[in-house]
Coordinates of C-alpha atoms in Angstrom, one line a residue:
Chain A
X3 CA 19.2 0.9 12.7
X4 CA 16.2 1.7 11.4
X5 CA 13.2 -0.6 11.1
X6 CA 13.6 -1.0 7.4
X7 CA 17.2 -0.2 7.4
X8 CA 19.5 -1.1 3.9
X9 CA 16.2 -1.2 2.0
X10 CA 15.1 0.4 -1.6
X11 CA 11.4 1.2 -1.4
X12 CA 9.4 2.6 -4.4
X13 CA 6.8 5.1 -4.2
X14 CA 4.0 6.6 -6.7
X15 CA 2.6 9.7 -6.5
X16 CA 5.3 10.4 -4.2
X17 CA 5.3 14.4 -5.3
X18 CA 3.6 15.4 -1.7
X19 CA 0.6 14.4 0.5
X20 CA 0.6 10.8 1.4
X21 CA 3.5 9.7 -0.8
X22 CA 6.1 12.2 0.1
X23 CA 4.8 11.3 4.4
X24 CA 5.5 7.7 3.3
X25 CA 9.6 8.2 1.1
X26 CA 10.2 10.8 4.3
X27 CA 8.7 8.0 6.8
X28 CA 10.6 4.9 5.0
X29 CA 13.6 7.3 4.5
X30 CA 13.8 7.9 8.9
X31 CA 14.0 4.4 9.0
X32 CA 16.8 3.9 7.1
X33 CA 15.4 3.0 3.7
X34 CA 16.2 4.7 -0.3
X35 CA 13.6 6.5 -2.5
X36 CA 13.0 5.5 -6.2
X37 CA 10.2 8.4 -6.3
X38 CA 7.8 9.3 -8.9
X39 CA 4.9 11.1 -10.4
X40 CA 3.1 12.1 -13.1
X41 CA 3.6 16.2 -11.7
X42 CA 0.9 17.5 -14.7
X43 CA -2.5 18.4 -14.2
X44 CA -4.8 15.4 -15.1
X45 CA -8.1 17.5 -17.3
X46 CA -11.1 15.6 -15.6
X47 CA -9.7 16.8 -12.4
X48 CA -10.6 19.5 -9.8
X49 CA -8.1 20.5 -7.6
X50 CA -4.2 20.9 -8.4
X51 CA -2.0 18.3 -8.9
X52 CA 1.4 18.1 -7.7
X53 CA 4.2 19.5 -9.3
X54 CA 8.3 19.3 -10.4
X55 CA 8.4 21.4 -7.3
X56 CA 6.6 19.6 -4.8
X57 CA 8.7 16.5 -6.1
X58 CA 12.1 18.2 -6.0
X59 CA 11.1 19.1 -2.0
X60 CA 10.6 15.4 -1.6
X61 CA 13.8 14.8 -2.9
X62 CA 15.3 17.6 -0.8
X63 CA 13.6 16.7 2.6
X64 CA 14.7 13.5 2.0
X65 CA 18.0 13.7 1.3
X66 CA 18.1 15.7 4.6
X67 CA 17.8 12.6 6.3
X68 CA 20.9 11.5 4.4
X69 CA 19.2 8.4 2.0
X70 CA 19.2 8.4 -1.5
X71 CA 16.4 9.4 -3.8
X72 CA 16.1 9.3 -7.4
X73 CA 13.2 11.2 -8.7
X74 CA 11.8 11.1 -12.1
X75 CA 8.3 12.2 -13.4
X76 CA 6.6 9.2 -14.9
X77 CA 2.5 8.7 -15.9
X78 CA 1.9 5.5 -14.0
X79 CA -0.5 5.0 -16.8
X80 CA 2.0 4.3 -19.4
X81 CA 3.7 0.7 -17.8
X82 CA 7.1 1.5 -20.2
X83 CA 7.6 4.4 -18.4
X84 CA 6.8 3.8 -15.4
X85 CA 9.1 0.4 -16.1
X86 CA 12.2 2.9 -17.2
X87 CA 11.6 4.9 -14.7
X88 CA 12.1 2.2 -11.9
X89 CA 14.7 -0.2 -13.9
X90 CA 16.8 2.7 -13.7
X91 CA 16.0 3.8 -10.2
X92 CA 16.9 0.2 -9.4
X93 CA 20.7 0.6 -11.6
X94 CA 21.0 3.8 -9.0
X95 CA 20.2 2.1 -5.6
X96 CA 20.9 -1.3 -6.5
X97 CA 18.0 -3.1 -5.0
X98 CA 14.0 -3.2 -5.2
X99 CA 12.2 -4.4 -1.5
X100 CA 9.0 -2.0 -0.5
X101 CA 6.6 -0.8 -2.8
X102 CA 4.1 1.7 -2.2
X103 CA 1.6 1.8 -5.4
X104 CA 0.0 5.4 -3.9
X105 CA -0.7 7.7 -7.1
X106 CA -4.1 8.5 -7.5
X107 CA -6.7 11.0 -8.9
X108 CA -10.1 11.7 -6.7
X109 CA -13.1 13.5 -9.1
X110 CA -16.7 13.4 -8.2
X111 CA -20.3 12.8 -9.6
X112 CA -23.2 10.6 -9.8
X113 CA -22.9 7.2 -11.5
X114 CA -25.5 8.6 -14.0
X115 CA -24.2 11.6 -15.3
X116 CA -20.6 11.0 -14.6
X117 CA -18.6 11.8 -17.8
X118 CA -16.7 8.6 -20.0
X119 CA -13.4 10.8 -19.2
X120 CA -13.9 11.0 -15.8
X121 CA -14.9 7.2 -15.4
X122 CA -11.2 6.7 -17.3
X123 CA -8.9 8.6 -15.4
X124 CA -9.9 7.6 -12.1
X125 CA -10.1 3.6 -13.5
X126 CA -6.3 3.4 -15.3
X127 CA -4.7 6.2 -12.6
X128 CA -6.8 4.7 -9.6
X129 CA -6.4 0.9 -11.3
X130 CA -4.2 -0.4 -14.0
X131 CA -1.6 2.4 -12.6
X132 CA -1.4 0.4 -9.8
X133 CA -1.7 -2.9 -11.8
X134 CA 1.6 -1.1 -14.1
X135 CA 3.2 -0.5 -10.2
X136 CA 3.1 -4.0 -8.9
X137 CA 4.2 -5.4 -12.4
X138 CA 6.8 -3.4 -13.1
X139 CA 8.2 -4.4 -9.2
X140 CA 7.9 -7.8 -9.5
X141 CA 10.9 -8.9 -11.1
X142 CA 13.2 -7.0 -9.1
X143 CA 11.7 -8.3 -5.9
X144 CA 12.0 -12.0 -7.4
X145 CA 15.8 -11.0 -8.2
X146 CA 18.0 -11.9 -5.5
X147 CA 15.4 -13.4 -3.6
X148 CA 15.1 -11.8 -0.9
X149 CA 11.4 -11.3 -1.2
X150 CA 9.7 -7.9 -0.6
X151 CA 7.3 -5.9 0.8
X152 CA 4.5 -4.4 -1.5
X153 CA 1.4 -2.1 -0.2
X154 CA -1.2 -0.7 -2.8
X155 CA -3.2 2.2 -1.4
X156 CA -7.1 1.7 -1.7
X157 CA -9.4 3.5 -0.1
X158 CA -12.2 3.3 2.5
X159 CA -13.7 3.4 -0.8
X160 CA -12.6 0.4 -1.2
X161 CA -13.9 -2.1 1.0
X162 CA -17.8 0.3 1.4
X163 CA -19.8 2.2 -1.3
X164 CA -19.6 6.1 -0.9
X165 CA -21.8 7.9 -2.7
X166 CA -20.9 10.5 -5.5
X167 CA -17.5 8.3 -6.5
X168 CA -18.5 5.5 -8.0
X169 CA -16.3 5.6 -10.2
X170 CA -13.0 5.6 -7.7
X171 CA -15.6 3.3 -5.5
X172 CA -15.4 1.2 -8.1
X173 CA -11.2 1.4 -8.8
X174 CA -10.6 0.9 -5.1
X175 CA -12.4 -2.1 -5.3
X176 CA -10.5 -3.5 -8.0
X177 CA -7.2 -2.5 -5.5
X178 CA -8.7 -5.3 -3.9
X179 CA -9.4 -7.5 -6.2
X180 CA -5.5 -6.9 -7.1
X181 CA -3.7 -7.9 -4.0
X182 CA -5.6 -10.2 -3.2
X183 CA -4.2 -11.8 -6.6
X184 CA -1.3 -10.7 -6.1
X185 CA -0.6 -12.0 -2.8
X186 CA -1.6 -15.5 -3.8
X187 CA 0.9 -15.6 -6.6
X188 CA 3.8 -13.9 -5.0
X189 CA 3.5 -15.6 -1.8
X190 CA 5.5 -19.1 -3.1
X191 CA 7.7 -15.6 -3.4
X192 CA 8.0 -15.0 -0.2
X193 CA 7.4 -11.8 -1.1
X194 CA 4.0 -10.1 1.0
X195 CA 0.7 -8.0 -0.4
X196 CA -1.5 -6.0 1.4
X197 CA -3.5 -3.0 1.0
X198 CA -4.4 0.1 3.4
X199 CA -7.6 1.6 3.5
X200 CA -7.4 5.7 4.5
X201 CA -10.2 6.8 5.6
X202 CA -10.6 11.5 5.1
X203 CA -6.2 12.3 4.7
X204 CA -5.7 15.6 5.7
X205 CA -3.5 15.9 2.4
X206 CA -3.9 18.6 -1.1
X207 CA -6.3 15.0 -2.9
X208 CA -9.0 15.8 0.0
X209 CA -8.2 19.0 1.2
X210 CA -9.5 21.5 -1.3
X211 CA -13.0 23.1 -2.8
X212 CA -14.4 21.0 -4.9
X213 CA -14.3 17.9 -1.9
X214 CA -15.0 20.4 0.5
X215 CA -18.6 21.2 -1.5
X216 CA -19.0 16.8 -1.6
X217 CA -19.1 17.8 2.0
X218 CA -20.9 20.5 2.2
X219 CA -23.5 21.0 -0.9
X220 CA -25.5 23.1 1.2
X221 CA -22.5 26.6 1.2
X222 CA -21.9 28.4 -1.7
X223 CA -18.0 28.0 -0.6
X224 CA -17.2 26.1 1.7
X225 CA -14.1 25.3 3.6
X226 CA -12.4 22.4 5.6
X227 CA -13.4 24.3 8.9
X228 CA -17.2 23.3 7.3
X229 CA -15.8 20.7 6.2
X230 CA -15.3 19.4 9.7
X231 CA -18.4 18.2 11.3
X232 CA -19.4 16.4 8.6
X233 CA -15.8 14.4 8.0
X234 CA -15.9 13.4 12.4
X235 CA -19.5 12.8 11.8
X236 CA -18.5 9.4 9.6
X237 CA -15.7 8.4 12.1
X238 CA -15.8 6.3 15.1
X239 CA -12.9 8.3 17.0
X240 CA -14.2 12.1 17.1
X241 CA -11.9 13.5 15.0
X242 CA -12.5 15.1 11.7
X243 CA -9.2 13.6 9.4
X244 CA -6.6 11.6 10.0
X245 CA -2.5 13.2 8.8
X246 CA -0.4 11.7 5.9
X247 CA 2.3 9.8 8.4
X248 CA -0.7 8.2 9.9
X249 CA -0.9 6.4 6.6
X250 CA 2.8 6.1 5.8
X251 CA 3.1 4.5 9.6
X252 CA 1.3 1.5 8.6
X253 CA 3.1 1.8 5.2
X254 CA 5.7 1.4 7.0
X255 CA 5.0 -1.6 9.4
X256 CA 3.6 -3.5 6.0
X257 CA 7.6 -2.2 4.5
X258 CA 8.7 -3.9 6.9
X259 CA 9.9 -7.3 8.4
X260 CA 7.5 -6.7 11.7
X261 CA 5.0 -7.8 9.6
X262 CA 7.2 -10.7 7.8
X263 CA 4.1 -13.6 7.6
X264 CA 1.2 -10.9 7.1
X265 CA 0.2 -11.3 3.8
X266 CA -3.2 -10.3 1.5
X267 CA -4.8 -8.1 4.4
X268 CA -6.9 -5.4 4.1
X269 CA -5.7 -2.3 7.2
X270 CA -7.9 0.3 7.7
X271 CA -6.0 3.6 9.0
X272 CA -9.7 5.2 9.5
X273 CA -10.4 6.9 12.7
X274 CA -13.3 3.5 12.8
X275 CA -15.1 5.1 10.5
X276 CA -15.7 1.4 8.4
X277 CA -16.7 -0.2 11.9
X278 CA -19.3 2.6 11.8
Chain B
X2 CA -50.7 -17.3 -14.4
X3 CA -49.4 -14.3 -14.1
X4 CA -45.7 -14.5 -14.2
X5 CA -43.6 -13.9 -11.5
X6 CA -42.6 -10.2 -13.7
X7 CA -45.5 -10.0 -15.9
X8 CA -45.2 -7.2 -18.1
X9 CA -42.5 -5.4 -17.5
X10 CA -39.2 -4.9 -19.8
X11 CA -35.6 -6.3 -19.3
X12 CA -32.2 -5.4 -20.9
X13 CA -29.4 -7.9 -21.0
X14 CA -26.0 -7.6 -21.9
X15 CA -24.2 -10.4 -23.3
X16 CA -27.5 -11.9 -24.0
X17 CA -26.4 -14.7 -27.1
X18 CA -25.1 -17.1 -24.9
X19 CA -25.0 -18.4 -21.8
X20 CA -26.3 -16.8 -18.7
X21 CA -27.4 -13.7 -20.9
X22 CA -29.7 -16.3 -22.9
X23 CA -30.5 -18.1 -19.6
X24 CA -31.7 -14.6 -18.2
X25 CA -33.6 -13.6 -21.1
X26 CA -35.1 -17.5 -21.2
X27 CA -36.0 -17.7 -17.6
X28 CA -37.4 -13.6 -17.4
X29 CA -39.2 -14.2 -20.1
X30 CA -40.8 -17.4 -19.1
X31 CA -41.9 -15.4 -16.3
X32 CA -43.6 -12.8 -18.6
X33 CA -40.8 -10.0 -19.8
X34 CA -40.1 -9.0 -22.8
X35 CA -36.5 -8.4 -23.8
X36 CA -34.2 -6.3 -25.3
X37 CA -30.6 -7.8 -26.1
X38 CA -27.0 -7.3 -26.4
X39 CA -24.0 -9.2 -27.8
X40 CA -20.5 -7.8 -29.1
X41 CA -21.4 -10.9 -31.8
X42 CA -17.4 -10.4 -32.5
X43 CA -14.6 -12.1 -31.3
X44 CA -11.7 -9.9 -28.6
X45 CA -8.4 -10.6 -29.7
X46 CA -6.9 -11.8 -26.2
X47 CA -10.0 -13.8 -25.1
X48 CA -8.9 -17.8 -25.2
X49 CA -12.5 -19.2 -26.4
X50 CA -14.4 -18.5 -29.4
X51 CA -17.0 -15.6 -28.2
X52 CA -20.7 -15.6 -29.6
X53 CA -21.8 -14.5 -33.4
X54 CA -25.0 -13.6 -34.6
X55 CA -26.5 -16.7 -35.2
X56 CA -25.7 -17.3 -30.8
X57 CA -27.6 -14.5 -30.6
X58 CA -30.3 -15.3 -33.4
X59 CA -31.2 -18.1 -31.4
X60 CA -31.7 -16.5 -28.1
X61 CA -34.5 -14.8 -30.2
X62 CA -36.1 -17.8 -31.0
X63 CA -36.4 -19.4 -27.8
X64 CA -38.0 -15.9 -26.1
X65 CA -40.4 -15.6 -29.1
X66 CA -41.2 -19.5 -28.6
X67 CA -42.6 -17.9 -25.3
X68 CA -44.7 -15.7 -27.6
X69 CA -42.9 -12.9 -25.8
X70 CA -41.2 -10.0 -27.4
X71 CA -37.1 -9.3 -28.2
X72 CA -35.0 -6.2 -29.2
X73 CA -32.3 -8.0 -29.7
X74 CA -29.1 -5.8 -31.4
X75 CA -25.6 -6.0 -32.1
X76 CA -23.6 -3.9 -29.7
X77 CA -20.2 -3.6 -27.2
X78 CA -20.9 -2.6 -24.2
X79 CA -17.2 -0.6 -24.2
X80 CA -19.0 1.8 -26.2
X81 CA -21.0 3.4 -24.4
X82 CA -22.9 6.1 -26.6
X83 CA -23.7 2.4 -29.0
X84 CA -25.3 1.1 -25.8
X85 CA -27.3 3.7 -25.0
X86 CA -29.0 4.1 -28.1
X87 CA -29.8 0.6 -28.9
X88 CA -31.0 1.0 -25.2
X89 CA -32.7 3.7 -26.7
X90 CA -34.3 2.2 -29.9
X91 CA -35.9 -1.2 -27.6
X92 CA -37.3 1.2 -24.7
X93 CA -39.3 3.1 -27.5
X94 CA -40.2 -0.2 -29.0
X95 CA -41.3 -1.7 -25.9
X96 CA -42.2 1.2 -24.2
X97 CA -40.9 0.9 -20.5
X98 CA -38.2 -0.2 -18.6
X99 CA -38.1 -2.6 -15.7
X100 CA -35.5 -4.9 -15.2
X101 CA -31.4 -4.6 -15.9
X102 CA -28.6 -7.3 -16.3
X103 CA -25.5 -6.5 -16.8
X104 CA -24.2 -9.8 -17.5
X105 CA -21.6 -9.4 -20.6
X106 CA -17.6 -10.5 -19.4
X107 CA -14.8 -11.9 -20.9
X108 CA -12.4 -14.2 -20.0
X109 CA -9.4 -14.0 -20.0
X110 CA -5.5 -15.8 -18.0
X111 CA -2.1 -15.3 -17.1
X112 CA -0.3 -13.9 -13.2
X113 CA 0.1 -10.2 -12.7
X114 CA 2.9 -9.9 -14.1
X115 CA 3.0 -11.2 -17.1
X116 CA -0.5 -11.1 -18.2
X117 CA -0.2 -8.6 -21.9
X118 CA -1.5 -4.7 -21.6
X119 CA -4.3 -5.3 -23.9
X120 CA -5.5 -8.5 -21.7
X121 CA -6.1 -6.4 -18.7
X122 CA -7.6 -3.0 -20.6
X123 CA -9.8 -5.9 -22.7
X124 CA -11.4 -7.0 -19.6
X125 CA -11.6 -4.2 -17.3
X126 CA -13.8 -1.7 -20.0
X127 CA -16.1 -5.1 -20.6
X128 CA -16.5 -5.9 -17.3
X129 CA -16.8 -3.3 -15.4
X130 CA -16.5 0.1 -17.5
X131 CA -18.9 -1.5 -19.6
X132 CA -21.1 -2.4 -16.3
X133 CA -21.2 1.2 -15.6
X134 CA -22.4 2.0 -19.4
X135 CA -25.2 -0.4 -18.7
X136 CA -26.3 0.9 -15.5
X137 CA -25.5 4.6 -16.8
X138 CA -27.6 4.2 -20.0
X139 CA -30.7 2.1 -18.0
X140 CA -31.3 5.0 -15.3
X141 CA -33.0 7.3 -16.6
X142 CA -35.3 5.3 -18.3
X143 CA -35.4 3.2 -14.9
X144 CA -36.7 6.4 -13.2
X145 CA -39.2 7.8 -15.5
X146 CA -40.7 4.2 -15.3
X147 CA -40.9 4.9 -11.4
X148 CA -42.3 8.5 -12.5
X149 CA -45.1 7.4 -15.0

């Protein structure tokens, strides 16, 4: 018997990285998946975003676990499209229990130079998109009276300032306010709401040349290896980054009934970055 | 007696009434000149009356009664280009910038599962993006003051 056996989980940004890992980890423990991904490029983003092929790979890996998955290309900025994708998924899979608002982008720049569009894309996707995800899901979570679990992906940047990512830091702090308010508003229906706060994660949103340059402005063409030293210096535990599955295991716990009385919590998975 | 912010210039958004007007008056009492901004129009999703041009005129009157200078302009913190133009103009007239009070804000109500798109967006745009706009517009002036 899996830890989320028979439940259905809605995951945004599910084509790769943490989102794909969440889909696989929850499916391993018995959940069916409603997966959403934009699967297009956002112009202000300097690394390649997920593709339809990536989303197809997530489908393949979940189906290989003998779980069902409904995967749709949709933009979390577009509430109606997101709601439609979720409503279709629930109609096909019969229920909704778990929500992982995971979709996010990352761009860099000091706050006094950041272009309007760069700010707006991060606020729209990383903050408003998270609200859209929760808003679309709440009627389904309420529908059968079983309660549910909503997990919002924030960041270490949701708990402390990280220079050159002020828009990202503002959005991720905003996610904490959203999480806390949702936890209060939904508690009477036994819908729990928590946030996870990854540190440096070995995923495509982090492991790309723009981020290497953020860590190593002294080098012309820095690599992941060049970033390892300064990344490790952020952490208390002597590792440069955590793996997507480390976040997935926290999401799984918050999704499962093992955490049935946990709500309103900011859970870091950060190798001790926050305490350092 | 020298005021606690004597000779400094303060940029205050949402300065027509409430906290913003109070900040303008309190800083003026202590010797600051003021660059004041307010939308002075209604935002449709807001369920209470927003400040008016008459409110902003009252702030001007109260600051001038303290023998301080004030440049007051109607501008929207959501519109970076407009906000920057107003601040640049104020600094040109008053000669410097030392203090920024990103105070403009609205409040709307509703649980998160029923909040309208516009009700969300107006608050994010004004209370978050508008605050960034105020800081972004001000930073070059603050840096210039330090190096001068």
